[in-house]
Amino acid sequence: MALRFIGIDPNTETEESPTVWIDETRNEVVIQGWKPDSELEAQCAAFEVPGHAVGIPDHEAVVRVPARMVPILREACNAAERAELH
């Protein structure tokens, strides 16, 4: 796995650090964020999407990142797209 750092929450101090990377080997966006509270996780698990089972599979997780990280997420998505085109 070849992780490339994209960015960290600009409001990060010493204890919180939502972070975004690109896995250049798998061409995936990797996100470190806050764990949701049980209410938010339950809402996500109950969300119905056509063609998708209700619930969160054991091999998946819900994470939260602040909206101020949208530019960092956009940069990560753009980097992943560029890598996919090459």
PDB file of N, CA, C and O in Angstrom, chain B, residues numbered from 101:
ATOM      1  N   MET B 101       0.856  -1.177   0.000  1.00  0.00           N
ATOM      2  CA  MET B 101       0.000   0.000   0.000  1.00  0.00           C
ATOM      3  C   MET B 101       0.896   1.233   0.000  1.00  0.00           C
ATOM      4  O   MET B 101       1.813   1.358   0.812  1.00  0.00           O
ATOM      5  N   ALA B 102       0.607   2.143  -0.934  1.00  0.00           N
ATOM      6  CA  ALA B 102       1.373   3.383  -1.030  1.00  0.00           C
ATOM      7  C   ALA B 102       0.445   4.553  -0.715  1.00  0.00           C
ATOM      8  O   ALA B 102      -0.249   5.063  -1.595  1.00  0.00           O
ATOM      9  N   LEU B 103       0.441   4.971   0.550  1.00  0.00           N
ATOM     10  CA  LEU B 103      -0.412   6.096   0.940  1.00  0.00           C
ATOM     11  C   LEU B 103       0.259   7.423   0.612  1.00  0.00           C
ATOM     12  O   LEU B 103       1.441   7.627   0.886  1.00  0.00           O
ATOM     13  N   ARG B 104      -0.527   8.321   0.016  1.00  0.00           N
ATOM     14  CA  ARG B 104      -0.056   9.678  -0.228  1.00  0.00           C
ATOM     15  C   ARG B 104      -0.932  10.615   0.584  1.00  0.00           C
ATOM     16  O   ARG B 104      -2.149  10.653   0.401  1.00  0.00           O
ATOM     17  N   PHE B 105      -0.316  11.364   1.476  1.00  0.00           N
ATOM     18  CA  PHE B 105      -1.025  12.325   2.314  1.00  0.00           C
ATOM     19  C   PHE B 105      -1.609  13.418   1.434  1.00  0.00           C
ATOM     20  O   PHE B 105      -0.917  13.976   0.583  1.00  0.00           O
ATOM     21  N   ILE B 106      -2.909  13.725   1.648  1.00  0.00           N
ATOM     22  CA  ILE B 106      -3.566  14.806   0.922  1.00  0.00           C
ATOM     23  C   ILE B 106      -3.781  16.008   1.831  1.00  0.00           C
ATOM     24  O   ILE B 106      -3.460  17.136   1.456  1.00  0.00           O
ATOM     25  N   GLY B 107      -4.324  15.773   3.031  1.00  0.00           N
ATOM     26  CA  GLY B 107      -4.546  16.907   3.928  1.00  0.00           C
ATOM     27  C   GLY B 107      -5.120  16.491   5.252  1.00  0.00           C
ATOM     28  O   GLY B 107      -5.594  15.370   5.434  1.00  0.00           O
ATOM     29  N   ILE B 108      -5.062  17.431   6.178  1.00  0.00           N
ATOM     30  CA  ILE B 108      -5.560  17.215   7.540  1.00  0.00           C
ATOM     31  C   ILE B 108      -6.494  18.377   7.886  1.00  0.00           C
ATOM     32  O   ILE B 108      -6.353  19.474   7.344  1.00  0.00           O
ATOM     33  N   ASP B 109      -7.428  18.137   8.771  1.00  0.00           N
ATOM     34  CA  ASP B 109      -8.363  19.171   9.212  1.00  0.00           C
ATOM     35  C   ASP B 109      -7.578  20.433   9.554  1.00  0.00           C
ATOM     36  O   ASP B 109      -6.692  20.393  10.408  1.00  0.00           O
ATOM     37  N   PRO B 110      -7.889  21.550   8.901  1.00  0.00           N
ATOM     38  CA  PRO B 110      -7.125  22.769   9.168  1.00  0.00           C
ATOM     39  C   PRO B 110      -7.261  23.283  10.597  1.00  0.00           C
ATOM     40  O   PRO B 110      -6.458  24.110  11.029  1.00  0.00           O
ATOM     41  N   ASN B 111      -8.251  22.815  11.331  1.00  0.00           N
ATOM     42  CA  ASN B 111      -8.410  23.230  12.725  1.00  0.00           C
ATOM     43  C   ASN B 111      -7.786  22.236  13.701  1.00  0.00           C
ATOM     44  O   ASN B 111      -8.029  22.311  14.906  1.00  0.00           O
ATOM     45  N   THR B 112      -6.991  21.314  13.190  1.00  0.00           N
ATOM     46  CA  THR B 112      -6.370  20.306  14.038  1.00  0.00           C
ATOM     47  C   THR B 112      -5.431  20.957  15.040  1.00  0.00           C
ATOM     48  O   THR B 112      -4.637  21.838  14.712  1.00  0.00           O
ATOM     49  N   GLU B 113      -5.553  20.493  16.255  1.00  0.00           N
ATOM     50  CA  GLU B 113      -4.596  20.929  17.273  1.00  0.00           C
ATOM     51  C   GLU B 113      -3.798  19.709  17.674  1.00  0.00           C
ATOM     52  O   GLU B 113      -3.064  19.170  16.846  1.00  0.00           O
ATOM     53  N   THR B 114      -3.908  19.258  18.890  1.00  0.00           N
ATOM     54  CA  THR B 114      -3.079  18.119  19.284  1.00  0.00           C
ATOM     55  C   THR B 114      -3.847  16.809  19.410  1.00  0.00           C
ATOM     56  O   THR B 114      -3.235  15.742  19.342  1.00  0.00           O
ATOM     57  N   GLU B 115      -5.153  16.850  19.589  1.00  0.00           N
ATOM     58  CA  GLU B 115      -5.867  15.611  19.880  1.00  0.00           C
ATOM     59  C   GLU B 115      -6.833  15.160  18.796  1.00  0.00           C
ATOM     60  O   GLU B 115      -7.257  14.004  18.814  1.00  0.00           O
ATOM     61  N   GLU B 116      -7.195  16.014  17.863  1.00  0.00           N
ATOM     62  CA  GLU B 116      -8.135  15.618  16.829  1.00  0.00           C
ATOM     63  C   GLU B 116      -7.457  15.797  15.486  1.00  0.00           C
ATOM     64  O   GLU B 116      -6.804  16.809  15.231  1.00  0.00           O
ATOM     65  N   SER B 117      -7.622  14.796  14.628  1.00  0.00           N
ATOM     66  CA  SER B 117      -6.872  14.894  13.378  1.00  0.00           C
ATOM     67  C   SER B 117      -7.554  14.170  12.222  1.00  0.00           C
ATOM     68  O   SER B 117      -6.964  13.252  11.653  1.00  0.00           O
ATOM     69  N   PRO B 118      -8.780  14.553  11.855  1.00  0.00           N
ATOM     70  CA  PRO B 118      -9.343  13.974  10.636  1.00  0.00           C
ATOM     71  C   PRO B 118      -8.375  14.218   9.478  1.00  0.00           C
ATOM     72  O   PRO B 118      -7.915  15.339   9.263  1.00  0.00           O
ATOM     73  N   THR B 119      -8.079  13.161   8.747  1.00  0.00           N
ATOM     74  CA  THR B 119      -7.029  13.195   7.741  1.00  0.00           C
ATOM     75  C   THR B 119      -7.496  12.467   6.489  1.00  0.00           C
ATOM     76  O   THR B 119      -8.321  11.556   6.562  1.00  0.00           O
ATOM     77  N   VAL B 120      -6.962  12.874   5.336  1.00  0.00           N
ATOM     78  CA  VAL B 120      -7.304  12.238   4.063  1.00  0.00           C
ATOM     79  C   VAL B 120      -6.019  11.844   3.342  1.00  0.00           C
ATOM     80  O   VAL B 120      -5.065  12.618   3.265  1.00  0.00           O
ATOM     81  N   TRP B 121      -6.020  10.623   2.817  1.00  0.00           N
ATOM     82  CA  TRP B 121      -4.919  10.112   2.007  1.00  0.00           C
ATOM     83  C   TRP B 121      -5.481   9.514   0.724  1.00  0.00           C
ATOM     84  O   TRP B 121      -6.689   9.313   0.600  1.00  0.00           O
ATOM     85  N   ILE B 122      -4.610   9.237  -0.214  1.00  0.00           N
ATOM     86  CA  ILE B 122      -4.926   8.434  -1.388  1.00  0.00           C
ATOM     87  C   ILE B 122      -4.068   7.178  -1.290  1.00  0.00           C
ATOM     88  O   ILE B 122      -2.856   7.262  -1.087  1.00  0.00           O
ATOM     89  N   ASP B 123      -4.697   6.013  -1.436  1.00  0.00           N
ATOM     90  CA  ASP B 123      -3.956   4.761  -1.547  1.00  0.00           C
ATOM     91  C   ASP B 123      -3.635   4.620  -3.030  1.00  0.00           C
ATOM     92  O   ASP B 123      -4.503   4.255  -3.823  1.00  0.00           O
ATOM     93  N   GLU B 124      -2.403   4.907  -3.402  1.00  0.00           N
ATOM     94  CA  GLU B 124      -2.024   4.918  -4.808  1.00  0.00           C
ATOM     95  C   GLU B 124      -1.963   3.526  -5.412  1.00  0.00           C
ATOM     96  O   GLU B 124      -2.038   3.386  -6.633  1.00  0.00           O
ATOM     97  N   THR B 125      -1.830   2.499  -4.593  1.00  0.00           N
ATOM     98  CA  THR B 125      -1.813   1.131  -5.105  1.00  0.00           C
ATOM     99  C   THR B 125      -3.210   0.680  -5.488  1.00  0.00           C
ATOM    100  O   THR B 125      -3.407   0.071  -6.540  1.00  0.00           O
ATOM    101  N   ARG B 126      -4.175   0.976  -4.638  1.00  0.00           N
ATOM    102  CA  ARG B 126      -5.556   0.551  -4.874  1.00  0.00           C
ATOM    103  C   ARG B 126      -6.412   1.630  -5.531  1.00  0.00           C
ATOM    104  O   ARG B 126      -7.555   1.379  -5.911  1.00  0.00           O
ATOM    105  N   ASN B 127      -5.859   2.815  -5.660  1.00  0.00           N
ATOM    106  CA  ASN B 127      -6.590   3.968  -6.200  1.00  0.00           C
ATOM    107  C   ASN B 127      -7.872   4.208  -5.398  1.00  0.00           C
ATOM    108  O   ASN B 127      -8.973   4.223  -5.948  1.00  0.00           O
ATOM    109  N   GLU B 128      -7.704   4.393  -4.097  1.00  0.00           N
ATOM    110  CA  GLU B 128      -8.820   4.622  -3.182  1.00  0.00           C
ATOM    111  C   GLU B 128      -8.543   5.846  -2.314  1.00  0.00           C
ATOM    112  O   GLU B 128      -7.393   6.175  -2.023  1.00  0.00           O
ATOM    113  N   VAL B 129      -9.620   6.507  -1.910  1.00  0.00           N
ATOM    114  CA  VAL B 129      -9.534   7.602  -0.955  1.00  0.00           C
ATOM    115  C   VAL B 129      -9.637   6.983   0.437  1.00  0.00           C
ATOM    116  O   VAL B 129     -10.546   6.195   0.699  1.00  0.00           O
ATOM    117  N   VAL B 130      -8.717   7.331   1.324  1.00  0.00           N
ATOM    118  CA  VAL B 130      -8.692   6.804   2.692  1.00  0.00           C
ATOM    119  C   VAL B 130      -8.949   7.976   3.636  1.00  0.00           C
ATOM    120  O   VAL B 130      -8.267   8.999   3.581  1.00  0.00           O
ATOM    121  N   ILE B 131      -9.951   7.805   4.507  1.00  0.00           N
ATOM    122  CA  ILE B 131     -10.361   8.902   5.387  1.00  0.00           C
ATOM    123  C   ILE B 131     -10.286   8.475   6.844  1.00  0.00           C
ATOM    124  O   ILE B 131     -10.816   7.433   7.229  1.00  0.00           O
ATOM    125  N   GLN B 132      -9.624   9.290   7.641  1.00  0.00           N
ATOM    126  CA  GLN B 132      -9.651   9.133   9.099  1.00  0.00           C
ATOM    127  C   GLN B 132     -10.571  10.222   9.617  1.00  0.00           C
ATOM    128  O   GLN B 132     -10.388  11.398   9.301  1.00  0.00           O
ATOM    129  N   GLY B 133     -11.557   9.839  10.409  1.00  0.00           N
ATOM    130  CA  GLY B 133     -12.487  10.820  10.934  1.00  0.00           C
ATOM    131  C   GLY B 133     -12.941  10.448  12.330  1.00  0.00           C
ATOM    132  O   GLY B 133     -12.417   9.528  12.957  1.00  0.00           O
ATOM    133  N   TRP B 134     -13.926  11.186  12.794  1.00  0.00           N
ATOM    134  CA  TRP B 134     -14.468  10.918  14.120  1.00  0.00           C
ATOM    135  C   TRP B 134     -15.480   9.791  14.051  1.00  0.00           C
ATOM    136  O   TRP B 134     -16.203   9.658  13.064  1.00  0.00           O
ATOM    137  N   LYS B 135     -15.534   8.987  15.088  1.00  0.00           N
ATOM    138  CA  LYS B 135     -16.564   7.958  15.184  1.00  0.00           C
ATOM    139  C   LYS B 135     -17.899   8.650  15.427  1.00  0.00           C
ATOM    140  O   LYS B 135     -17.974   9.600  16.207  1.00  0.00           O
ATOM    141  N   PRO B 136     -18.947   8.184  14.768  1.00  0.00           N
ATOM    142  CA  PRO B 136     -20.250   8.805  14.992  1.00  0.00           C
ATOM    143  C   PRO B 136     -20.814   8.379  16.338  1.00  0.00           C
ATOM    144  O   PRO B 136     -20.448   7.333  16.874  1.00  0.00           O
ATOM    145  N   ASP B 137     -21.714   9.203  16.881  1.00  0.00           N
ATOM    146  CA  ASP B 137     -22.394   8.749  18.081  1.00  0.00           C
ATOM    147  C   ASP B 137     -23.378   7.653  17.668  1.00  0.00           C
ATOM    148  O   ASP B 137     -23.649   7.477  16.481  1.00  0.00           O
ATOM    149  N   SER B 138     -23.908   6.920  18.640  1.00  0.00           N
ATOM    150  CA  SER B 138     -24.761   5.773  18.329  1.00  0.00           C
ATOM    151  C   SER B 138     -26.022   6.175  17.575  1.00  0.00           C
ATOM    152  O   SER B 138     -26.533   5.391  16.775  1.00  0.00           O
ATOM    153  N   GLU B 139     -26.535   7.382  17.812  1.00  0.00           N
ATOM    154  CA  GLU B 139     -27.738   7.830  17.118  1.00  0.00           C
ATOM    155  C   GLU B 139     -27.464   8.027  15.624  1.00  0.00           C
ATOM    156  O   GLU B 139     -28.251   7.589  14.786  1.00  0.00           O
ATOM    157  N   LEU B 140     -26.358   8.678  15.295  1.00  0.00           N
ATOM    158  CA  LEU B 140     -26.018   8.892  13.891  1.00  0.00           C
ATOM    159  C   LEU B 140     -25.728   7.563  13.205  1.00  0.00           C
ATOM    160  O   LEU B 140     -26.171   7.334  12.080  1.00  0.00           O
ATOM    161  N   GLU B 141     -24.998   6.701  13.868  1.00  0.00           N
ATOM    162  CA  GLU B 141     -24.691   5.395  13.281  1.00  0.00           C
ATOM    163  C   GLU B 141     -25.969   4.607  13.029  1.00  0.00           C
ATOM    164  O   GLU B 141     -26.096   3.947  11.998  1.00  0.00           O
ATOM    165  N   ALA B 142     -26.914   4.669  13.957  1.00  0.00           N
ATOM    166  CA  ALA B 142     -28.192   3.977  13.781  1.00  0.00           C
ATOM    167  C   ALA B 142     -28.966   4.561  12.605  1.00  0.00           C
ATOM    168  O   ALA B 142     -29.596   3.823  11.847  1.00  0.00           O
ATOM    169  N   GLN B 143     -28.922   5.887  12.449  1.00  0.00           N
ATOM    170  CA  GLN B 143     -29.601   6.513  11.315  1.00  0.00           C
ATOM    171  C   GLN B 143     -28.979   6.057   9.998  1.00  0.00           C
ATOM    172  O   GLN B 143     -29.697   5.771   9.040  1.00  0.00           O
ATOM    173  N   CYS B 144     -27.672   5.990   9.946  1.00  0.00           N
ATOM    174  CA  CYS B 144     -26.998   5.527   8.731  1.00  0.00           C
ATOM    175  C   CYS B 144     -27.343   4.066   8.446  1.00  0.00           C
ATOM    176  O   CYS B 144     -27.590   3.692   7.300  1.00  0.00           O
ATOM    177  N   ALA B 145     -27.359   3.253   9.487  1.00  0.00           N
ATOM    178  CA  ALA B 145     -27.659   1.832   9.325  1.00  0.00           C
ATOM    179  C   ALA B 145     -29.089   1.606   8.855  1.00  0.00           C
ATOM    180  O   ALA B 145     -29.364   0.632   8.153  1.00  0.00           O
ATOM    181  N   ALA B 146     -29.995   2.486   9.233  1.00  0.00           N
ATOM    182  CA  ALA B 146     -31.407   2.323   8.879  1.00  0.00           C
ATOM    183  C   ALA B 146     -31.745   2.916   7.513  1.00  0.00           C
ATOM    184  O   ALA B 146     -32.838   2.696   6.992  1.00  0.00           O
ATOM    185  N   PHE B 147     -30.810   3.667   6.934  1.00  0.00           N
ATOM    186  CA  PHE B 147     -31.068   4.346   5.667  1.00  0.00           C
ATOM    187  C   PHE B 147     -31.292   3.316   4.563  1.00  0.00           C
ATOM    188  O   PHE B 147     -30.493   2.397   4.384  1.00  0.00           O
ATOM    189  N   GLU B 148     -32.370   3.481   3.838  1.00  0.00           N
ATOM    190  CA  GLU B 148     -32.682   2.554   2.749  1.00  0.00           C
ATOM    191  C   GLU B 148     -32.294   3.158   1.410  1.00  0.00           C
ATOM    192  O   GLU B 148     -32.693   4.274   1.075  1.00  0.00           O
ATOM    193  N   VAL B 149     -31.517   2.409   0.660  1.00  0.00           N
ATOM    194  CA  VAL B 149     -31.099   2.805  -0.675  1.00  0.00           C
ATOM    195  C   VAL B 149     -31.463   1.659  -1.609  1.00  0.00           C
ATOM    196  O   VAL B 149     -31.134   0.509  -1.316  1.00  0.00           O
ATOM    197  N   PRO B 150     -32.125   1.933  -2.713  1.00  0.00           N
ATOM    198  CA  PRO B 150     -32.497   0.861  -3.633  1.00  0.00           C
ATOM    199  C   PRO B 150     -31.288   0.013  -4.031  1.00  0.00           C
ATOM    200  O   PRO B 150     -30.246   0.543  -4.417  1.00  0.00           O
ATOM    201  N   GLY B 151     -31.439  -1.279  -3.935  1.00  0.00           N
ATOM    202  CA  GLY B 151     -30.364  -2.194  -4.309  1.00  0.00           C
ATOM    203  C   GLY B 151     -29.292  -2.375  -3.261  1.00  0.00           C
ATOM    204  O   GLY B 151     -28.266  -3.001  -3.527  1.00  0.00           O
ATOM    205  N   HIS B 152     -29.508  -1.840  -2.078  1.00  0.00           N
ATOM    206  CA  HIS B 152     -28.507  -1.931  -1.005  1.00  0.00           C
ATOM    207  C   HIS B 152     -29.193  -2.416   0.255  1.00  0.00           C
ATOM    208  O   HIS B 152     -30.258  -1.921   0.622  1.00  0.00           O
ATOM    209  N   ALA B 153     -28.589  -3.373   0.908  1.00  0.00           N
ATOM    210  CA  ALA B 153     -29.163  -3.898   2.146  1.00  0.00           C
ATOM    211  C   ALA B 153     -29.121  -2.836   3.236  1.00  0.00           C
ATOM    212  O   ALA B 153     -28.201  -2.019   3.282  1.00  0.00           O
ATOM    213  N   VAL B 154     -30.105  -2.850   4.100  1.00  0.00           N
ATOM    214  CA  VAL B 154     -30.114  -1.948   5.252  1.00  0.00           C
ATOM    215  C   VAL B 154     -29.055  -2.430   6.233  1.00  0.00           C
ATOM    216  O   VAL B 154     -28.857  -3.634   6.397  1.00  0.00           O
ATOM    217  N   GLY B 155     -28.390  -1.515   6.871  1.00  0.00           N
ATOM    218  CA  GLY B 155     -27.371  -1.868   7.862  1.00  0.00           C
ATOM    219  C   GLY B 155     -25.980  -1.502   7.389  1.00  0.00           C
ATOM    220  O   GLY B 155     -25.782  -1.099   6.243  1.00  0.00           O
ATOM    221  N   ILE B 156     -25.025  -1.647   8.279  1.00  0.00           N
ATOM    222  CA  ILE B 156     -23.621  -1.381   7.981  1.00  0.00           C
ATOM    223  C   ILE B 156     -22.888  -2.706   8.112  1.00  0.00           C
ATOM    224  O   ILE B 156     -22.811  -3.256   9.211  1.00  0.00           O
ATOM    225  N   PRO B 157     -22.351  -3.230   7.024  1.00  0.00           N
ATOM    226  CA  PRO B 157     -21.635  -4.505   7.105  1.00  0.00           C
ATOM    227  C   PRO B 157     -20.469  -4.421   8.089  1.00  0.00           C
ATOM    228  O   PRO B 157     -19.908  -3.350   8.322  1.00  0.00           O
ATOM    229  N   ASP B 158     -20.120  -5.567   8.656  1.00  0.00           N
ATOM    230  CA  ASP B 158     -19.042  -5.608   9.650  1.00  0.00           C
ATOM    231  C   ASP B 158     -17.715  -5.094   9.101  1.00  0.00           C
ATOM    232  O   ASP B 158     -16.896  -4.583   9.864  1.00  0.00           O
ATOM    233  N   HIS B 159     -17.487  -5.216   7.809  1.00  0.00           N
ATOM    234  CA  HIS B 159     -16.208  -4.792   7.229  1.00  0.00           C
ATOM    235  C   HIS B 159     -16.220  -3.324   6.791  1.00  0.00           C
ATOM    236  O   HIS B 159     -15.264  -2.864   6.166  1.00  0.00           O
ATOM    237  N   GLU B 160     -17.297  -2.578   7.112  1.00  0.00           N
ATOM    238  CA  GLU B 160     -17.390  -1.163   6.778  1.00  0.00           C
ATOM    239  C   GLU B 160     -17.578  -0.340   8.049  1.00  0.00           C
ATOM    240  O   GLU B 160     -17.905  -0.883   9.104  1.00  0.00           O
ATOM    241  N   ALA B 161     -17.370   0.979   7.944  1.00  0.00           N
ATOM    242  CA  ALA B 161     -17.519   1.865   9.099  1.00  0.00           C
ATOM    243  C   ALA B 161     -18.065   3.207   8.647  1.00  0.00           C
ATOM    244  O   ALA B 161     -17.891   3.605   7.495  1.00  0.00           O
ATOM    245  N   VAL B 162     -18.712   3.886   9.539  1.00  0.00           N
ATOM    246  CA  VAL B 162     -19.168   5.252   9.317  1.00  0.00           C
ATOM    247  C   VAL B 162     -18.201   6.164  10.056  1.00  0.00           C
ATOM    248  O   VAL B 162     -17.894   5.939  11.227  1.00  0.00           O
ATOM    249  N   VAL B 163     -17.716   7.208   9.359  1.00  0.00           N
ATOM    250  CA  VAL B 163     -16.869   8.206  10.011  1.00  0.00           C
ATOM    251  C   VAL B 163     -17.420   9.578   9.680  1.00  0.00           C
ATOM    252  O   VAL B 163     -18.130   9.750   8.689  1.00  0.00           O
ATOM    253  N   ARG B 164     -17.093  10.543  10.504  1.00  0.00           N
ATOM    254  CA  ARG B 164     -17.522  11.925  10.291  1.00  0.00           C
ATOM    255  C   ARG B 164     -16.284  12.778  10.066  1.00  0.00           C
ATOM    256  O   ARG B 164     -15.251  12.575  10.704  1.00  0.00           O
ATOM    257  N   VAL B 165     -16.398  13.733   9.154  1.00  0.00           N
ATOM    258  CA  VAL B 165     -15.348  14.737   8.970  1.00  0.00           C
ATOM    259  C   VAL B 165     -16.040  16.091   8.866  1.00  0.00           C
ATOM    260  O   VAL B 165     -17.178  16.163   8.402  1.00  0.00           O
ATOM    261  N   PRO B 166     -15.381  17.154   9.285  1.00  0.00           N
ATOM    262  CA  PRO B 166     -16.022  18.471   9.240  1.00  0.00           C
ATOM    263  C   PRO B 166     -16.142  18.987   7.810  1.00  0.00           C
ATOM    264  O   PRO B 166     -15.313  18.679   6.954  1.00  0.00           O
ATOM    265  N   ALA B 167     -17.177  19.769   7.567  1.00  0.00           N
ATOM    266  CA  ALA B 167     -17.414  20.346   6.244  1.00  0.00           C
ATOM    267  C   ALA B 167     -16.243  21.206   5.791  1.00  0.00           C
ATOM    268  O   ALA B 167     -16.026  21.365   4.590  1.00  0.00           O
ATOM    269  N   ARG B 168     -15.495  21.756   6.720  1.00  0.00           N
ATOM    270  CA  ARG B 168     -14.351  22.588   6.323  1.00  0.00           C
ATOM    271  C   ARG B 168     -13.289  21.770   5.580  1.00  0.00           C
ATOM    272  O   ARG B 168     -12.360  22.339   5.007  1.00  0.00           O
ATOM    273  N   MET B 169     -13.424  20.444   5.587  1.00  0.00           N
ATOM    274  CA  MET B 169     -12.474  19.592   4.872  1.00  0.00           C
ATOM    275  C   MET B 169     -12.917  19.295   3.443  1.00  0.00           C
ATOM    276  O   MET B 169     -12.247  18.534   2.744  1.00  0.00           O
ATOM    277  N   VAL B 170     -14.015  19.868   2.995  1.00  0.00           N
ATOM    278  CA  VAL B 170     -14.482  19.629   1.622  1.00  0.00           C
ATOM    279  C   VAL B 170     -13.385  19.893   0.589  1.00  0.00           C
ATOM    280  O   VAL B 170     -13.222  19.079  -0.320  1.00  0.00           O
ATOM    281  N   PRO B 171     -12.629  20.979   0.682  1.00  0.00           N
ATOM    282  CA  PRO B 171     -11.565  21.190  -0.312  1.00  0.00           C
ATOM    283  C   PRO B 171     -10.523  20.055  -0.305  1.00  0.00           C
ATOM    284  O   PRO B 171      -9.999  19.690  -1.358  1.00  0.00           O
ATOM    285  N   ILE B 172     -10.232  19.514   0.852  1.00  0.00           N
ATOM    286  CA  ILE B 172      -9.267  18.417   0.957  1.00  0.00           C
ATOM    287  C   ILE B 172      -9.861  17.156   0.337  1.00  0.00           C
ATOM    288  O   ILE B 172      -9.170  16.434  -0.383  1.00  0.00           O
ATOM    289  N   LEU B 173     -11.131  16.888   0.610  1.00  0.00           N
ATOM    290  CA  LEU B 173     -11.790  15.721   0.019  1.00  0.00           C
ATOM    291  C   LEU B 173     -11.866  15.864  -1.503  1.00  0.00           C
ATOM    292  O   LEU B 173     -11.663  14.895  -2.235  1.00  0.00           O
ATOM    293  N   ARG B 174     -12.156  17.062  -1.966  1.00  0.00           N
ATOM    294  CA  ARG B 174     -12.206  17.313  -3.409  1.00  0.00           C
ATOM    295  C   ARG B 174     -10.840  17.050  -4.041  1.00  0.00           C
ATOM    296  O   ARG B 174     -10.745  16.433  -5.101  1.00  0.00           O
ATOM    297  N   GLU B 175      -9.795  17.520  -3.385  1.00  0.00           N
ATOM    298  CA  GLU B 175      -8.437  17.288  -3.889  1.00  0.00           C
ATOM    299  C   GLU B 175      -8.139  15.787  -3.950  1.00  0.00           C
ATOM    300  O   GLU B 175      -7.538  15.310  -4.912  1.00  0.00           O
ATOM    301  N   ALA B 176      -8.564  15.045  -2.918  1.00  0.00           N
ATOM    302  CA  ALA B 176      -8.346  13.598  -2.906  1.00  0.00           C
ATOM    303  C   ALA B 176      -9.107  12.923  -4.044  1.00  0.00           C
ATOM    304  O   ALA B 176      -8.571  12.038  -4.711  1.00  0.00           O
ATOM    305  N   CYS B 177     -10.338  13.332  -4.263  1.00  0.00           N
ATOM    306  CA  CYS B 177     -11.135  12.755  -5.355  1.00  0.00           C
ATOM    307  C   CYS B 177     -10.492  13.063  -6.703  1.00  0.00           C
ATOM    308  O   CYS B 177     -10.422  12.194  -7.572  1.00  0.00           O
ATOM    309  N   ASN B 178     -10.025  14.287  -6.878  1.00  0.00           N
ATOM    310  CA  ASN B 178      -9.364  14.663  -8.125  1.00  0.00           C
ATOM    311  C   ASN B 178      -8.090  13.850  -8.333  1.00  0.00           C
ATOM    312  O   ASN B 178      -7.812  13.413  -9.450  1.00  0.00           O
ATOM    313  N   ALA B 179      -7.319  13.645  -7.280  1.00  0.00           N
ATOM    314  CA  ALA B 179      -6.084  12.862  -7.377  1.00  0.00           C
ATOM    315  C   ALA B 179      -6.395  11.418  -7.740  1.00  0.00           C
ATOM    316  O   ALA B 179      -5.697  10.818  -8.557  1.00  0.00           O
ATOM    317  N   ALA B 180      -7.439  10.855  -7.137  1.00  0.00           N
ATOM    318  CA  ALA B 180      -7.821   9.480  -7.446  1.00  0.00           C
ATOM    319  C   ALA B 180      -8.267   9.364  -8.896  1.00  0.00           C
ATOM    320  O   ALA B 180      -7.927   8.391  -9.571  1.00  0.00           O
ATOM    321  N   GLU B 181      -9.025  10.345  -9.386  1.00  0.00           N
ATOM    322  CA  GLU B 181      -9.457  10.329 -10.784  1.00  0.00           C
ATOM    323  C   GLU B 181      -8.265  10.424 -11.733  1.00  0.00           C
ATOM    324  O   GLU B 181      -8.208   9.708 -12.733  1.00  0.00           O
ATOM    325  N   ARG B 182      -7.324  11.295 -11.428  1.00  0.00           N
ATOM    326  CA  ARG B 182      -6.151  11.446 -12.293  1.00  0.00           C
ATOM    327  C   ARG B 182      -5.368  10.140 -12.343  1.00  0.00           C
ATOM    328  O   ARG B 182      -4.902   9.731 -13.407  1.00  0.00           O
ATOM    329  N   ALA B 183      -5.223   9.488 -11.198  1.00  0.00           N
ATOM    330  CA  ALA B 183      -4.478   8.219 -11.150  1.00  0.00           C
ATOM    331  C   ALA B 183      -5.207   7.152 -11.963  1.00  0.00           C
ATOM    332  O   ALA B 183      -4.570   6.332 -12.624  1.00  0.00           O
ATOM    333  N   GLU B 184      -6.524   7.158 -11.917  1.00  0.00           N
ATOM    334  CA  GLU B 184      -7.302   6.158 -12.639  1.00  0.00           C
ATOM    335  C   GLU B 184      -7.172   6.329 -14.144  1.00  0.00           C
ATOM    336  O   GLU B 184      -7.248   5.352 -14.889  1.00  0.00           O
ATOM    337  N   LEU B 185      -6.976   7.558 -14.596  1.00  0.00           N
ATOM    338  CA  LEU B 185      -6.871   7.841 -16.026  1.00  0.00           C
ATOM    339  C   LEU B 185      -5.508   7.452 -16.593  1.00  0.00           C
ATOM    340  O   LEU B 185      -5.355   7.335 -17.809  1.00  0.00           O
ATOM    341  N   HIS B 186      -4.532   7.253 -15.735  1.00  0.00           N
ATOM    342  CA  HIS B 186      -3.172   6.932 -16.220  1.00  0.00           C
ATOM    343  C   HIS B 186      -2.881   5.471 -16.176  1.00  0.00           C
ATOM    344  O   HIS B 186      -1.787   5.047 -16.549  1.00  0.00           O
TER     345      HIS B 186
END
